Amino acid sequence: MAGGNRHIGPPVIHPVFIAPQGGNTVDRQQRIMPRHIDEFMAQRGQTCTTGTLNQDLTSMKAFFGWCRARRYLSPVDDPLAGRRYYPVKPRKKLFIPVHDFGRILDSADHPVDRMVVATGLYLFTRQSETGAIKVGDVDLDRGEVSVVIQKTTDRDDMPICQELDTELRR
């Protein structure tokens, strides 16, 4: 069996745990222990949000799961045992009241700018999605705009509401 001499026990320190910019470093031959996780999270917590810390925690859980699956770590050893995700305060969503749409549209200096702003307001597209719309993607006769969703690279045919139709025909 190839690789039969695998180490069972805490894995060797992964580079992510080595402190950046000359901070406290951990010897690469030292084993990862819960105190290392505590130190790493405390250091990261000084410059990162709780959401980022939760992403780090998810990455570490996946890493240690990978180590257990390959028998680099005993099934019962878990440096993250008992560690929970940090509570994340919900952020206040940005909101533009509908009665402000006209004022926002009127503030555009150029007709193309006005169309871009109207597309974002009425289709709820991201800036990158709005910027990627081409003239050929707009079918006013059918009342649809074909938009490439950047996050998934899927194409979505979105309906054009009456207000957006009016803006695009100006």
XYZ file of C-alpha atoms in Angstrom:
170
model
C 0.000 0.000 0.000
C 1.539 3.277 -1.140
C 1.873 5.890 1.568
C 1.249 3.335 4.325
C 3.573 5.126 6.746
C 1.195 7.999 7.337
C 1.315 9.938 10.560
C -1.717 9.535 12.821
C -2.012 12.543 15.108
C -2.192 16.312 14.856
C -1.058 17.535 11.419
C 1.996 19.662 10.775
C 1.361 23.410 10.883
C -0.261 24.606 7.681
C 1.167 27.870 6.215
C -2.106 29.690 6.981
C -1.211 29.531 10.671
C 2.140 31.256 10.236
C 1.763 34.869 11.336
C 2.233 37.416 8.560
C 4.661 40.351 8.650
C 7.100 38.929 11.157
C 4.595 38.305 13.941
C 4.759 35.310 16.240
C 5.487 32.302 14.082
C 5.057 28.658 14.876
C 7.759 26.120 14.067
C 6.562 24.123 11.031
C 7.407 20.856 12.774
C 5.217 21.697 15.748
C 1.771 20.099 15.790
C -1.482 22.041 15.546
C -3.171 22.222 18.912
C -6.304 24.086 20.055
C -4.120 26.843 21.512
C -2.727 27.507 18.021
C -6.249 27.949 16.714
C -7.003 30.314 19.604
C -3.882 32.377 18.886
C -4.569 32.459 15.151
C -8.196 33.543 15.600
C -7.231 36.185 18.175
C -4.634 37.635 15.807
C -7.004 37.560 12.816
C -9.760 39.069 14.953
C -7.726 42.244 15.340
C -8.002 43.055 11.633
C -10.932 40.980 10.307
C -14.690 41.002 10.703
C -16.576 38.172 12.370
C -17.813 37.100 8.938
C -14.221 36.647 7.766
C -13.352 34.754 10.939
C -16.276 32.416 10.248
C -14.944 31.851 6.715
C -11.533 31.017 8.204
C -13.210 28.615 10.621
C -15.051 26.917 7.750
C -11.767 26.562 5.835
C -10.044 25.064 8.864
C -12.913 22.614 9.443
C -12.584 21.490 5.830
C -8.804 21.216 6.176
C -9.011 19.092 9.322
C -11.733 16.965 7.715
C -9.383 16.407 4.793
C -6.612 15.454 7.254
C -8.902 12.936 8.995
C -10.040 11.440 5.678
C -6.417 10.801 4.707
C -5.493 9.565 8.175
C -3.096 12.428 8.833
C -5.238 13.085 11.879
C -6.935 10.567 14.135
C -10.752 10.472 13.769
C -11.088 11.552 17.402
C -8.538 14.405 17.289
C -10.018 17.762 16.436
C -8.215 21.036 17.207
C -11.533 22.809 16.569
C -13.557 20.736 19.055
C -16.067 22.903 20.846
C -15.343 25.957 18.720
C -18.452 27.706 17.420
C -19.054 30.251 14.741
C -18.960 33.879 15.813
C -22.289 35.718 15.863
C -22.538 38.106 12.937
C -24.559 41.279 13.364
C -26.885 41.814 10.427
C -25.871 44.846 8.411
C -28.369 47.502 7.578
C -29.311 47.147 3.914
C -28.945 50.119 1.632
C -32.345 51.210 0.412
C -33.461 53.714 -2.207
C -37.114 54.679 -1.802
C -39.141 54.510 -5.024
C -40.109 58.171 -4.729
C -36.385 59.043 -5.134
C -35.993 57.158 -8.434
C -36.943 60.187 -10.549
C -34.502 62.486 -8.750
C -31.714 59.923 -9.155
C -32.460 59.448 -12.844
C -32.608 63.225 -13.409
C -29.137 63.588 -11.901
C -27.577 61.635 -14.805
C -25.696 64.003 -17.124
C -25.856 61.835 -20.246
C -28.727 59.760 -21.700
C -26.568 56.608 -21.591
C -25.855 57.218 -17.901
C -29.583 57.584 -17.317
C -30.245 54.237 -19.056
C -27.550 52.528 -16.966
C -28.989 53.911 -13.726
C -32.541 52.958 -14.785
C -31.419 49.429 -15.648
C -29.836 49.010 -12.221
C -32.866 50.449 -10.412
C -35.557 48.503 -12.246
C -33.788 45.186 -12.903
C -31.878 45.068 -9.580
C -28.699 44.023 -11.370
C -25.177 44.339 -10.022
C -22.931 47.025 -11.468
C -20.882 44.446 -13.379
C -24.036 42.866 -14.815
C -25.478 46.218 -15.891
C -22.161 47.185 -17.505
C -22.056 43.928 -19.480
C -25.448 44.477 -21.178
C -25.065 45.088 -24.902
C -27.545 46.743 -27.261
C -28.279 43.321 -28.785
C -29.265 41.985 -25.337
C -32.242 44.372 -25.171
C -35.443 43.390 -27.009
C -37.983 46.158 -26.464
C -40.561 44.468 -28.723
C -40.587 41.336 -26.530
C -40.061 43.388 -23.370
C -36.952 41.464 -22.228
C -33.313 42.085 -21.426
C -30.858 39.198 -21.531
C -28.441 39.590 -18.606
C -25.380 37.479 -17.774
C -25.383 36.858 -14.022
C -21.721 37.335 -13.107
C -21.765 35.136 -10.005
C -22.999 32.067 -11.883
C -22.273 33.021 -15.526
C -25.865 31.998 -16.333
C -27.894 34.055 -18.780
C -31.221 35.339 -17.482
C -33.965 36.897 -19.596
C -35.477 39.606 -17.395
C -38.774 41.362 -18.109
C -38.719 45.076 -18.832
C -41.240 46.919 -16.672
C -43.147 49.919 -18.068
C -40.931 52.438 -16.252
C -37.731 50.909 -17.636
C -39.259 50.663 -21.113
C -40.020 54.390 -20.968
C -36.433 55.173 -19.904
C -34.876 52.973 -22.602
C -37.012 54.531 -25.368
C -36.095 58.153 -24.460
